[in-house]
Coordinates of N, CA and C in Angstrom, one line a residue:
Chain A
X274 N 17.8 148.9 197.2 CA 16.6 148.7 198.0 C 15.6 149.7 197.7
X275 N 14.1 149.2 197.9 CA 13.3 150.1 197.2 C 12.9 150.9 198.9
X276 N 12.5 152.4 198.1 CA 11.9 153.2 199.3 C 10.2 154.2 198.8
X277 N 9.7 154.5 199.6 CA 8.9 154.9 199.5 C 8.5 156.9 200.4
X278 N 8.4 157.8 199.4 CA 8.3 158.8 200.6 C 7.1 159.8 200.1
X279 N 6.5 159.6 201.3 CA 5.3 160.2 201.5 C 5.7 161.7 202.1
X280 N 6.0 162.6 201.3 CA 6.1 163.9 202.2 C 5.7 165.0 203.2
X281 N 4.4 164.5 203.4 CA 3.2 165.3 204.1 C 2.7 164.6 205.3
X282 N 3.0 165.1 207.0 CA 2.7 163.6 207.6 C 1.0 164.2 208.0
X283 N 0.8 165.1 207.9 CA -0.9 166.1 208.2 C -1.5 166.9 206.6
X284 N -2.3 166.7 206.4 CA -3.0 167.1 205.3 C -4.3 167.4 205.6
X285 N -4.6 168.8 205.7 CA -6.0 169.3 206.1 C -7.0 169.9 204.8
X286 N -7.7 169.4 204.9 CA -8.5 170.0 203.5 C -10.2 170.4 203.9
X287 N -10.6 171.0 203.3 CA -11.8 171.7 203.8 C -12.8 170.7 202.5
X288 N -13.8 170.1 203.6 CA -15.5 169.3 203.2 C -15.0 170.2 201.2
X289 N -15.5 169.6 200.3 CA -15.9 169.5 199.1 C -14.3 170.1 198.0
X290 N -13.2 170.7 199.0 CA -11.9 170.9 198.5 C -11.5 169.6 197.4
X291 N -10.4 169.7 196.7 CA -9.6 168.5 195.8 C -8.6 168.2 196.5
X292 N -8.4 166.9 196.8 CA -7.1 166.4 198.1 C -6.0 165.6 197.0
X293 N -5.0 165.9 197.2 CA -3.5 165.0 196.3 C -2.6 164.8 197.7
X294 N -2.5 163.6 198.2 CA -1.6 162.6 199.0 C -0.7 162.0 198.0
X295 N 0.5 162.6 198.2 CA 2.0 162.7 197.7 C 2.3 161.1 197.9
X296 N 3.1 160.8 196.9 CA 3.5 159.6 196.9 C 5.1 159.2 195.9
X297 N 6.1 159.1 196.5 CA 7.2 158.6 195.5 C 7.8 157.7 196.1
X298 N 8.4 157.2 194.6 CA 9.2 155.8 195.3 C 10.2 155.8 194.3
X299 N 11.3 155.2 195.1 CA 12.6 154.7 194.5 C 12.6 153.0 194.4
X300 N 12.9 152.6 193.0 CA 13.1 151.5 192.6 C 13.7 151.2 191.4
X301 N 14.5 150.1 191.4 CA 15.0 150.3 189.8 C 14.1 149.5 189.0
X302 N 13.1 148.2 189.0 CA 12.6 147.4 188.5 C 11.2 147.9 188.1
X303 N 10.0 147.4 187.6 CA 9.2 147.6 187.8 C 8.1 147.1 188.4
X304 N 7.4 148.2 189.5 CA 7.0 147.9 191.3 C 5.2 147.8 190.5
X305 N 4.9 146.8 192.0 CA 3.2 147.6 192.0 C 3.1 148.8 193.3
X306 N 2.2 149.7 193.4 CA 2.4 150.5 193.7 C 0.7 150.0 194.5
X307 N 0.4 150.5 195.6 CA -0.4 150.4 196.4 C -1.0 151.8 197.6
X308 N -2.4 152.0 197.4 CA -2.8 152.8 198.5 C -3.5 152.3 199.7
X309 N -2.9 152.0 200.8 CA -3.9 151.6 201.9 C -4.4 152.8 203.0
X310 N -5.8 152.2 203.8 CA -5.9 153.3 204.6 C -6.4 152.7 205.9
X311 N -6.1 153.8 206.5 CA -6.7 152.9 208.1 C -7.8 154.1 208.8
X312 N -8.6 153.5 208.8 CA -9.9 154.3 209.3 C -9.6 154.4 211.3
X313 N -9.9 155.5 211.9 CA -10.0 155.6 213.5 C -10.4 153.7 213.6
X314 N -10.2 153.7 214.6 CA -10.3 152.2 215.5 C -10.7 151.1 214.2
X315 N -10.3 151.2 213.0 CA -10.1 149.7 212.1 C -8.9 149.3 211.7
X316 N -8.9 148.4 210.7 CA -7.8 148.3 210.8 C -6.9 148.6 209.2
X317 N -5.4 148.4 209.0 CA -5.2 148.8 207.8 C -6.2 147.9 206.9
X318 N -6.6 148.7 205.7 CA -6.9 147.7 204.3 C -6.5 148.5 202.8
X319 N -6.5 148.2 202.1 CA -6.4 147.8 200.8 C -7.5 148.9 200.6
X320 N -6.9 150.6 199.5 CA -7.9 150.9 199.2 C -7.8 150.9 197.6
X321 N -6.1 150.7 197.0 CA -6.4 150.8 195.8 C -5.2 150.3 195.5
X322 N -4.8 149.7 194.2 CA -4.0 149.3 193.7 C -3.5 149.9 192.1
X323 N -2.7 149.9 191.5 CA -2.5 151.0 190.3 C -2.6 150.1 189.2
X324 N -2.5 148.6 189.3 CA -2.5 147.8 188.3 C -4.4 147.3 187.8
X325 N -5.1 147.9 189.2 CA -6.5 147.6 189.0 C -7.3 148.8 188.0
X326 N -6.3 150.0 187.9 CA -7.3 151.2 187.5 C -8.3 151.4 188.0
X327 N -8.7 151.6 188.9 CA -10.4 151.8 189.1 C -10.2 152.9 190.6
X328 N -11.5 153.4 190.2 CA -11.7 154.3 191.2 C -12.4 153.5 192.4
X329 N -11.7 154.1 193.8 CA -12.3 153.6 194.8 C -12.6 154.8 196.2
X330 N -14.2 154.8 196.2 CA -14.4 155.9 197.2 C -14.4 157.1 196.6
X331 N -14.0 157.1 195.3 CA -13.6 158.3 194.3 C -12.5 158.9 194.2
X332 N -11.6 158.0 194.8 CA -10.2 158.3 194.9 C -9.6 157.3 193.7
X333 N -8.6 158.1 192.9 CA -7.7 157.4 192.1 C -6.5 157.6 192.0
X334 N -5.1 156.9 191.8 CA -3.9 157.0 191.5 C -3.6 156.5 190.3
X335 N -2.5 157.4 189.6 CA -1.6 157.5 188.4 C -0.2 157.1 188.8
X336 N 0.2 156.2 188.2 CA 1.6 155.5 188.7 C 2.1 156.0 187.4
X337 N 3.3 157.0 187.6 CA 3.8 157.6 186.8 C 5.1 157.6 186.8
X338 N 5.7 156.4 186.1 CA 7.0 156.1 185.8 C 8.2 157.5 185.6
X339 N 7.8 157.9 184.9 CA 8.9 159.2 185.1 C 9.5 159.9 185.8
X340 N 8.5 160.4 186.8 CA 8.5 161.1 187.7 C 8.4 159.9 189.1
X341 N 8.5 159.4 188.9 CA 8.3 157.6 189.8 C 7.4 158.1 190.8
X342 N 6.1 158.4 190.6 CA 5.5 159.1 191.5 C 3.9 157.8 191.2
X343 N 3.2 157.9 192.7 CA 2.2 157.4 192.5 C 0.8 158.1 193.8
X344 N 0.8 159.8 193.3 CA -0.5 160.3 193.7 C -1.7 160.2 194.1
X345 N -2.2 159.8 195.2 CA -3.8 159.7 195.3 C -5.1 161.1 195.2
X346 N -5.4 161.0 194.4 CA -6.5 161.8 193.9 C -8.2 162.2 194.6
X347 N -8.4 162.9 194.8 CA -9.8 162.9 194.7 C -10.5 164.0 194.7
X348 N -11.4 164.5 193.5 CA -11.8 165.5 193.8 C -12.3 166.4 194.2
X349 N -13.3 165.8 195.3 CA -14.0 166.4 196.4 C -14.0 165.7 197.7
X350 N -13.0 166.3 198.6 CA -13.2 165.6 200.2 C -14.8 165.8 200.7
X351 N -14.5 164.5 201.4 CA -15.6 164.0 201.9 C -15.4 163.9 203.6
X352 N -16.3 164.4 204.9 CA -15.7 163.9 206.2 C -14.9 162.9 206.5
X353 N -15.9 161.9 205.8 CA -15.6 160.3 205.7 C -14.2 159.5 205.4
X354 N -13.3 160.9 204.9 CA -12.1 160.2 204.1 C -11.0 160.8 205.0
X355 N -11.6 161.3 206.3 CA -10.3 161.4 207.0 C -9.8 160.2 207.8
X356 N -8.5 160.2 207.7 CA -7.8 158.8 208.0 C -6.6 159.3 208.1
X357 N -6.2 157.8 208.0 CA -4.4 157.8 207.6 C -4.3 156.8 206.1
X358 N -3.5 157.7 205.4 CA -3.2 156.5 204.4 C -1.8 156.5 204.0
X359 N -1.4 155.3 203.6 CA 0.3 154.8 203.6 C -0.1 154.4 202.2
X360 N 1.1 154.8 201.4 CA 1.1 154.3 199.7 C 2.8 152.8 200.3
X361 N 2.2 152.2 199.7 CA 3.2 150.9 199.6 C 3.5 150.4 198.3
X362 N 5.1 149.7 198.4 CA 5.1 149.1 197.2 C 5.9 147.9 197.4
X363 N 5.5 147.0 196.3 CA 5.4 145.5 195.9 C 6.5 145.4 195.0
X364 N 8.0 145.1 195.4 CA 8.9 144.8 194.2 C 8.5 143.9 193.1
X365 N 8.7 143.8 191.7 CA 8.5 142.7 190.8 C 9.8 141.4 191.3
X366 N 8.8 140.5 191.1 CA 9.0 138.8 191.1 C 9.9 138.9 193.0
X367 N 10.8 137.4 193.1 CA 11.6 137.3 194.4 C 10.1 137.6 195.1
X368 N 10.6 137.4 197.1 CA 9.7 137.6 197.8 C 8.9 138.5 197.5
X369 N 7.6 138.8 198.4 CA 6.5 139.4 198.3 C 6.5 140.1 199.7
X370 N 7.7 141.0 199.6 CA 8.1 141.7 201.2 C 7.7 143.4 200.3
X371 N 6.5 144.0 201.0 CA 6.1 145.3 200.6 C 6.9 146.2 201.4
X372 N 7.0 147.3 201.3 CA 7.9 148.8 202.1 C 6.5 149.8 201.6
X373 N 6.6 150.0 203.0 CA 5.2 151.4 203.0 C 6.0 152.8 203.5
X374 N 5.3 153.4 202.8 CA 5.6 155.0 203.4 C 5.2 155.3 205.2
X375 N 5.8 156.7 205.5 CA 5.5 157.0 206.6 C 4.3 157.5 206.9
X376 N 3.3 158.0 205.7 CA 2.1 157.6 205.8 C 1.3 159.5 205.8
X377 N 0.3 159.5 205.5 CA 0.0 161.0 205.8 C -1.4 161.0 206.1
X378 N -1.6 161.6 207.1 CA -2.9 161.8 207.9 C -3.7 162.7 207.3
X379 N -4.9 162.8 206.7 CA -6.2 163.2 206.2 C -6.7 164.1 206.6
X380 N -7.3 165.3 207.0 CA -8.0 165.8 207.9 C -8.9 166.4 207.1
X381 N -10.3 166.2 207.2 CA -11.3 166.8 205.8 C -11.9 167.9 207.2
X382 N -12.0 169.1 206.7 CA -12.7 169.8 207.6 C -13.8 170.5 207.2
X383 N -15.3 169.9 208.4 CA -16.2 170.3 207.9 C -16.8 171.7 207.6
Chain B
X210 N -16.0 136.4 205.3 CA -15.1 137.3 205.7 C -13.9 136.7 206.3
X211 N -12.6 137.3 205.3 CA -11.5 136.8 205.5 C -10.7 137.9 206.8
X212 N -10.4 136.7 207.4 CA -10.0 136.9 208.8 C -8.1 137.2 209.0
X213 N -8.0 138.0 209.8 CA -6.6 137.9 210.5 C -6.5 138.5 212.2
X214 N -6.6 137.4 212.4 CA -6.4 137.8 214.2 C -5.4 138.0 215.3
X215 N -5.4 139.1 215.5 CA -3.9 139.1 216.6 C -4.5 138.9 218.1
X216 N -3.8 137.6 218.6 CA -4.6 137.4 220.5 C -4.9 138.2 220.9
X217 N -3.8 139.8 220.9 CA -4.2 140.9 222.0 C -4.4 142.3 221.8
X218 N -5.3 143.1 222.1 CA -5.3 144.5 221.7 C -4.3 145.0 222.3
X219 N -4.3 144.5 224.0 CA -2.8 145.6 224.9 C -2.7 144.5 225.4
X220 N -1.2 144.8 225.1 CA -0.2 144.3 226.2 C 0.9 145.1 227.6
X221 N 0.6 145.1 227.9 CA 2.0 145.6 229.1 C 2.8 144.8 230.0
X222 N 4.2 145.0 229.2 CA 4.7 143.6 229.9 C 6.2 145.0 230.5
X223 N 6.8 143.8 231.4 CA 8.1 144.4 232.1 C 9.3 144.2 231.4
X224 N 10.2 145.8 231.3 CA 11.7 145.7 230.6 C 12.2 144.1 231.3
X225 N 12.7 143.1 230.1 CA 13.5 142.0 230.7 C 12.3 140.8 229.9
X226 N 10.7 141.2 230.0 CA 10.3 139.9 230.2 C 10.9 139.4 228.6
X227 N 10.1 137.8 228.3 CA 10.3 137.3 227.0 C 8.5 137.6 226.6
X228 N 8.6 138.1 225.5 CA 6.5 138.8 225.2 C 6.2 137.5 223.6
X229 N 5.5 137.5 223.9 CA 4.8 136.4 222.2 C 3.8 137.2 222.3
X230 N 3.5 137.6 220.6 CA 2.7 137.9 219.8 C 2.2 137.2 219.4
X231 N 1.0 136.4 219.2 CA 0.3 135.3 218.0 C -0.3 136.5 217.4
X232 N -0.6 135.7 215.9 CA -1.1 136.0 214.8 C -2.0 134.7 214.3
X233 N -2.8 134.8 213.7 CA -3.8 133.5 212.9 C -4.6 133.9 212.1
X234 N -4.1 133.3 210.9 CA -5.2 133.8 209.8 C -5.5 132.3 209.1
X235 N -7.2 132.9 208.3 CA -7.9 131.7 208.2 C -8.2 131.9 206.6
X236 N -7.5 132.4 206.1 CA -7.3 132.6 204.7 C -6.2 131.7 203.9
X237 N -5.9 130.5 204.6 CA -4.8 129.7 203.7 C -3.7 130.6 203.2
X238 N -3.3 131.4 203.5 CA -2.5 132.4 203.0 C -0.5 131.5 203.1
X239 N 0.0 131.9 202.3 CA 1.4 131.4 202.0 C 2.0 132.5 203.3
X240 N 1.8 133.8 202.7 CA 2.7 134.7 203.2 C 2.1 135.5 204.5
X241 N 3.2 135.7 205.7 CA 2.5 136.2 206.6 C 4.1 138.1 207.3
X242 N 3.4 138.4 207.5 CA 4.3 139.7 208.3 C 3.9 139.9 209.3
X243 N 4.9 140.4 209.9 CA 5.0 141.5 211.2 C 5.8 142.6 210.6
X244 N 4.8 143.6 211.4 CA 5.0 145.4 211.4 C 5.2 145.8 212.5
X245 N 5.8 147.0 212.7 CA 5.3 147.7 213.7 C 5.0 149.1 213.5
X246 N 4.2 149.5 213.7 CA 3.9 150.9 213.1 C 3.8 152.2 214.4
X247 N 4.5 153.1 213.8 CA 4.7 154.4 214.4 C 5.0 155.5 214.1
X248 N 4.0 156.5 215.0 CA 3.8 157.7 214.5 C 5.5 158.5 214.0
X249 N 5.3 158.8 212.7 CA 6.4 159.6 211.6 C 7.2 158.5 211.0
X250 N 7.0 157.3 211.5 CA 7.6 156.5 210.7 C 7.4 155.2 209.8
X251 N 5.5 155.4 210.4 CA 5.0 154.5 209.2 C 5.0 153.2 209.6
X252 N 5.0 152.0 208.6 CA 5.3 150.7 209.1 C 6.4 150.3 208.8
X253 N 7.2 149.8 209.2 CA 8.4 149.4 209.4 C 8.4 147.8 209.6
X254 N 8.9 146.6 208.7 CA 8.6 145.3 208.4 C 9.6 144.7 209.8
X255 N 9.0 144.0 210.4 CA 10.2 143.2 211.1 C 10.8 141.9 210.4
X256 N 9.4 141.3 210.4 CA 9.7 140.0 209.7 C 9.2 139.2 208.8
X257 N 8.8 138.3 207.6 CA 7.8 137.8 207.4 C 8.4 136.5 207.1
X258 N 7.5 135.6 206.4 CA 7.7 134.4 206.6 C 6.3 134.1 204.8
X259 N 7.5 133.0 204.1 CA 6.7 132.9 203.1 C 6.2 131.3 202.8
X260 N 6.7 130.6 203.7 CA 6.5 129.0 204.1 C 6.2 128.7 205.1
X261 N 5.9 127.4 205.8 CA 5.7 127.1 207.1 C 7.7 127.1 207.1
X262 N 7.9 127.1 208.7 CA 8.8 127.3 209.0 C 9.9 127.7 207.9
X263 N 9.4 128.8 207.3 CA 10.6 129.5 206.6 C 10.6 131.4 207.3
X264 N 11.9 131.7 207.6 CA 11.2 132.9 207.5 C 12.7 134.1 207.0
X265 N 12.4 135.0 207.3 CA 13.2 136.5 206.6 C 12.8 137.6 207.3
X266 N 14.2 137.9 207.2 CA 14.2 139.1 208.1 C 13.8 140.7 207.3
X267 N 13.2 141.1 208.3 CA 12.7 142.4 207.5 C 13.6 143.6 208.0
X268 N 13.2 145.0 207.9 CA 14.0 146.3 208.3 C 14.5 146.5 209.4
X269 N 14.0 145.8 210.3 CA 14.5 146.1 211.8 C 14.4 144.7 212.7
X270 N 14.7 143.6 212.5 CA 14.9 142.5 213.3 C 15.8 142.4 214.9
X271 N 16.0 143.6 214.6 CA 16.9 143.2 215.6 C 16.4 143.2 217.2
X272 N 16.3 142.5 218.3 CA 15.6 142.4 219.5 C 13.9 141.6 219.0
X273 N 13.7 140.7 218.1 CA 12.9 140.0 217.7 C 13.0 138.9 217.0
X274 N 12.5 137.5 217.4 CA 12.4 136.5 216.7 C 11.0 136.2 216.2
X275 N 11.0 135.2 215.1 CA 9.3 134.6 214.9 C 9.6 133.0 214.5
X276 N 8.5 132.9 214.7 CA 8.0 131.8 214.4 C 7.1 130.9 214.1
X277 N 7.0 129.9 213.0 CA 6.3 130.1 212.1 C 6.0 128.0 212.2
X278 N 5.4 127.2 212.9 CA 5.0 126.1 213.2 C 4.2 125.6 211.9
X279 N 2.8 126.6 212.0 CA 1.9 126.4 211.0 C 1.2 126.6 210.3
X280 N 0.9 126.9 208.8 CA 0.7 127.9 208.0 C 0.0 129.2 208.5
X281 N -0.7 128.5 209.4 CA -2.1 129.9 209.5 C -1.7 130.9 211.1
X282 N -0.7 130.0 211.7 CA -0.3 130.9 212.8 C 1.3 131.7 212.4
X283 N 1.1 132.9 213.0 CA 2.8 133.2 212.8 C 3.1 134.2 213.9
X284 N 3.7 133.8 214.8 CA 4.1 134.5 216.3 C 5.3 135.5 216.2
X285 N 5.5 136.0 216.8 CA 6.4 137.6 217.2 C 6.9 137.1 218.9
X286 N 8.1 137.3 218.8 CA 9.1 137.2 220.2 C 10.0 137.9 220.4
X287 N 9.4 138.9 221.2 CA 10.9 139.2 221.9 C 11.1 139.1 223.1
X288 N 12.9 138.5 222.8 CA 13.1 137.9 223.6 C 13.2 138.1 225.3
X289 N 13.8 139.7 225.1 CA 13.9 140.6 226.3 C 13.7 141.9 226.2
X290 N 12.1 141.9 226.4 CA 11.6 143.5 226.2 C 12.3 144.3 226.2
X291 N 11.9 145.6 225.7 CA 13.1 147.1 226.3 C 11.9 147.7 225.7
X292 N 12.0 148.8 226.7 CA 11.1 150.2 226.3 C 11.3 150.9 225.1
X293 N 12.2 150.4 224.0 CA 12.2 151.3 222.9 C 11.2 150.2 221.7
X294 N 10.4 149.4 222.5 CA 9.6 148.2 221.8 C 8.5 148.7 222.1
X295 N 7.8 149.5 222.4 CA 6.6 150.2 223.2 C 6.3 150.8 221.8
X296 N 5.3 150.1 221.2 CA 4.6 150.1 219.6 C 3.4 149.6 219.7
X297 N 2.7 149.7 218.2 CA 2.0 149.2 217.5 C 2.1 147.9 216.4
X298 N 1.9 146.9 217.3 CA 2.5 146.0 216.4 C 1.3 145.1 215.5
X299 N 1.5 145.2 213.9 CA 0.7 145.1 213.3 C 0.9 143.3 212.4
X300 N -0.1 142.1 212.7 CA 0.5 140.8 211.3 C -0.2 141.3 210.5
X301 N 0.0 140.5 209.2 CA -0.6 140.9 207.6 C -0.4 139.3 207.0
X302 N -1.0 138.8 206.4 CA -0.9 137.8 205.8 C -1.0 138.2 203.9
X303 N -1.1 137.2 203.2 CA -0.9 137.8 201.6 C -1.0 136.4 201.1
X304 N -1.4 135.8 199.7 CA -1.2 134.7 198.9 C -0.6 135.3 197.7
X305 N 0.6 134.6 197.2 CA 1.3 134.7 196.4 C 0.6 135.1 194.9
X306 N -0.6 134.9 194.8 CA -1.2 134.9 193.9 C -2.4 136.5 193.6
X307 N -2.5 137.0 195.3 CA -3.0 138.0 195.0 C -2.1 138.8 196.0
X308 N -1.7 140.2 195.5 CA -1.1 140.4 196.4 C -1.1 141.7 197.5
X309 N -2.9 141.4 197.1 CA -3.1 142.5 198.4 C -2.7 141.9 199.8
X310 N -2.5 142.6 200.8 CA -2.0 142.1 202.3 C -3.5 142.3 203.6
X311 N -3.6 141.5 203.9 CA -4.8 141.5 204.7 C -3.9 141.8 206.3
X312 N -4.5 142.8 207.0 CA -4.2 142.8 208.2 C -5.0 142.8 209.7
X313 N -4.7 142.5 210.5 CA -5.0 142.1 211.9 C -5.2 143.4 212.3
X314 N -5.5 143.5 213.3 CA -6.7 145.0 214.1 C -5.4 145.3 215.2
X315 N -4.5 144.7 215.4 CA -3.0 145.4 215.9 C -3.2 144.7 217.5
X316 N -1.9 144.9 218.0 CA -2.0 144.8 219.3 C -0.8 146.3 219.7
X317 N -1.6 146.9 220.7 CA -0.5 148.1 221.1 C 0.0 147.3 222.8
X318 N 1.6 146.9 222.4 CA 2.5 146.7 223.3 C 3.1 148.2 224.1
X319 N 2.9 147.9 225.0 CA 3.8 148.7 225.9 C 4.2 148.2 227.0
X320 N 6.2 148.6 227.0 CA 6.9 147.8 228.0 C 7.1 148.9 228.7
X321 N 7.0 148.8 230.2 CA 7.5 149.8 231.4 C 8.8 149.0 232.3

């Protein structure tokens, strides 16, 4: 069974700091790997995916097979990016049943 | 703007009752889930469902049924509340084809 572990459930970083939200997973096949986030009073969404490459909000992740790790990035916190974010993952082919992390809370400090 | 609606923000119902969840999404979507999400433990899958009346159990089924009539609705039951159900209960819909998961704005249940 695949798992996902987010190590850090608080993460405080200081306005213009570089922020890395921890992300590993266990799987034997090869997974999509997913970052969602949930903004105060919205709801989860879709902030990045690893198969899209692209930067979003200026955040990016490296799905790094070896180390079966899939890190979200960004070089300069912003207020804006405090949240909660859950890294999930998407087994290949069979159902389309995702397993998310326990998730790690953002805190950018101004 | 693609939609996923859950009936209720709060609920408070009594240990014993039977509680339904509706879900409805207007995205033609195949695939639909129930979460429940909580603090240190993240989301945790109850159930989902990848047909009309098909469905699969997720990580924690147990003290919950669903049900799944018609593509765009997918309901959450349990059958006899208990205060260890006092969550955040999250649906998500998905199309097999893309496989981001769109989700519903939550309803927070709490049983006394």
């Amino acid at each position: 069974a695949q798992r996902v572990t987010q190590p850090e459930k608080l993460l405080s970083v200081f306005k213009g700091a570089p922020v890395e939200l921890k992300c590993n997973y266990s799987y034997s096949g090869s997974p999509e790997l997913f970052w969602y986030v949930q903004y105060s009073r919205q709801r989860l969404q879709l902030l990045l995916r690893h198969i899209s490459r692209e930067s979003i909000k200026g955040f990016t992740a490296d799905l790094n097979k070896g180390e079966t790790s899939f890190h979200l990035k960004k070089p300069f916190a912003q207020e804006e990016d405090s949240a909660m974010y859950y890294c999930a993952l998407l087994p290949s082919g069979g159902y389309q049943k995702v397993t998310f992390g326990t998730g790690t809370k953002l805190q950018v400090i101004p | 703007d693609v939609k996923v609606t859950q009936s209720s923000r709060y609920l408070v119902k009594r240990t014993g009752e039977k509680v339904f969840l509706e879900c409805v999404q207007d995205m033609d979507h195949e695939n639909m889930f129930w979460y429940r999400q909580d603090p240190g433990l993240g989301l945790r899958l109850i159930y989902f469902s990848y047909d009309v009346k098909m469905k699969e159990k997720g990580d924690i089924p147990e003290g919950y049924s669903v049900s799944r009539e018609k593509k765009e609705r997918f309901s959450l039951i349990l059958e006899s509340a208990s205060t260890n159900q006092t969550s955040m209960y999250l649906c998500a819909s998905s199309a097999p084809a893309n496989t981001e998961a769109f989700f519903g704005q939550g309803t927070r249940l709490t049983v006394v």
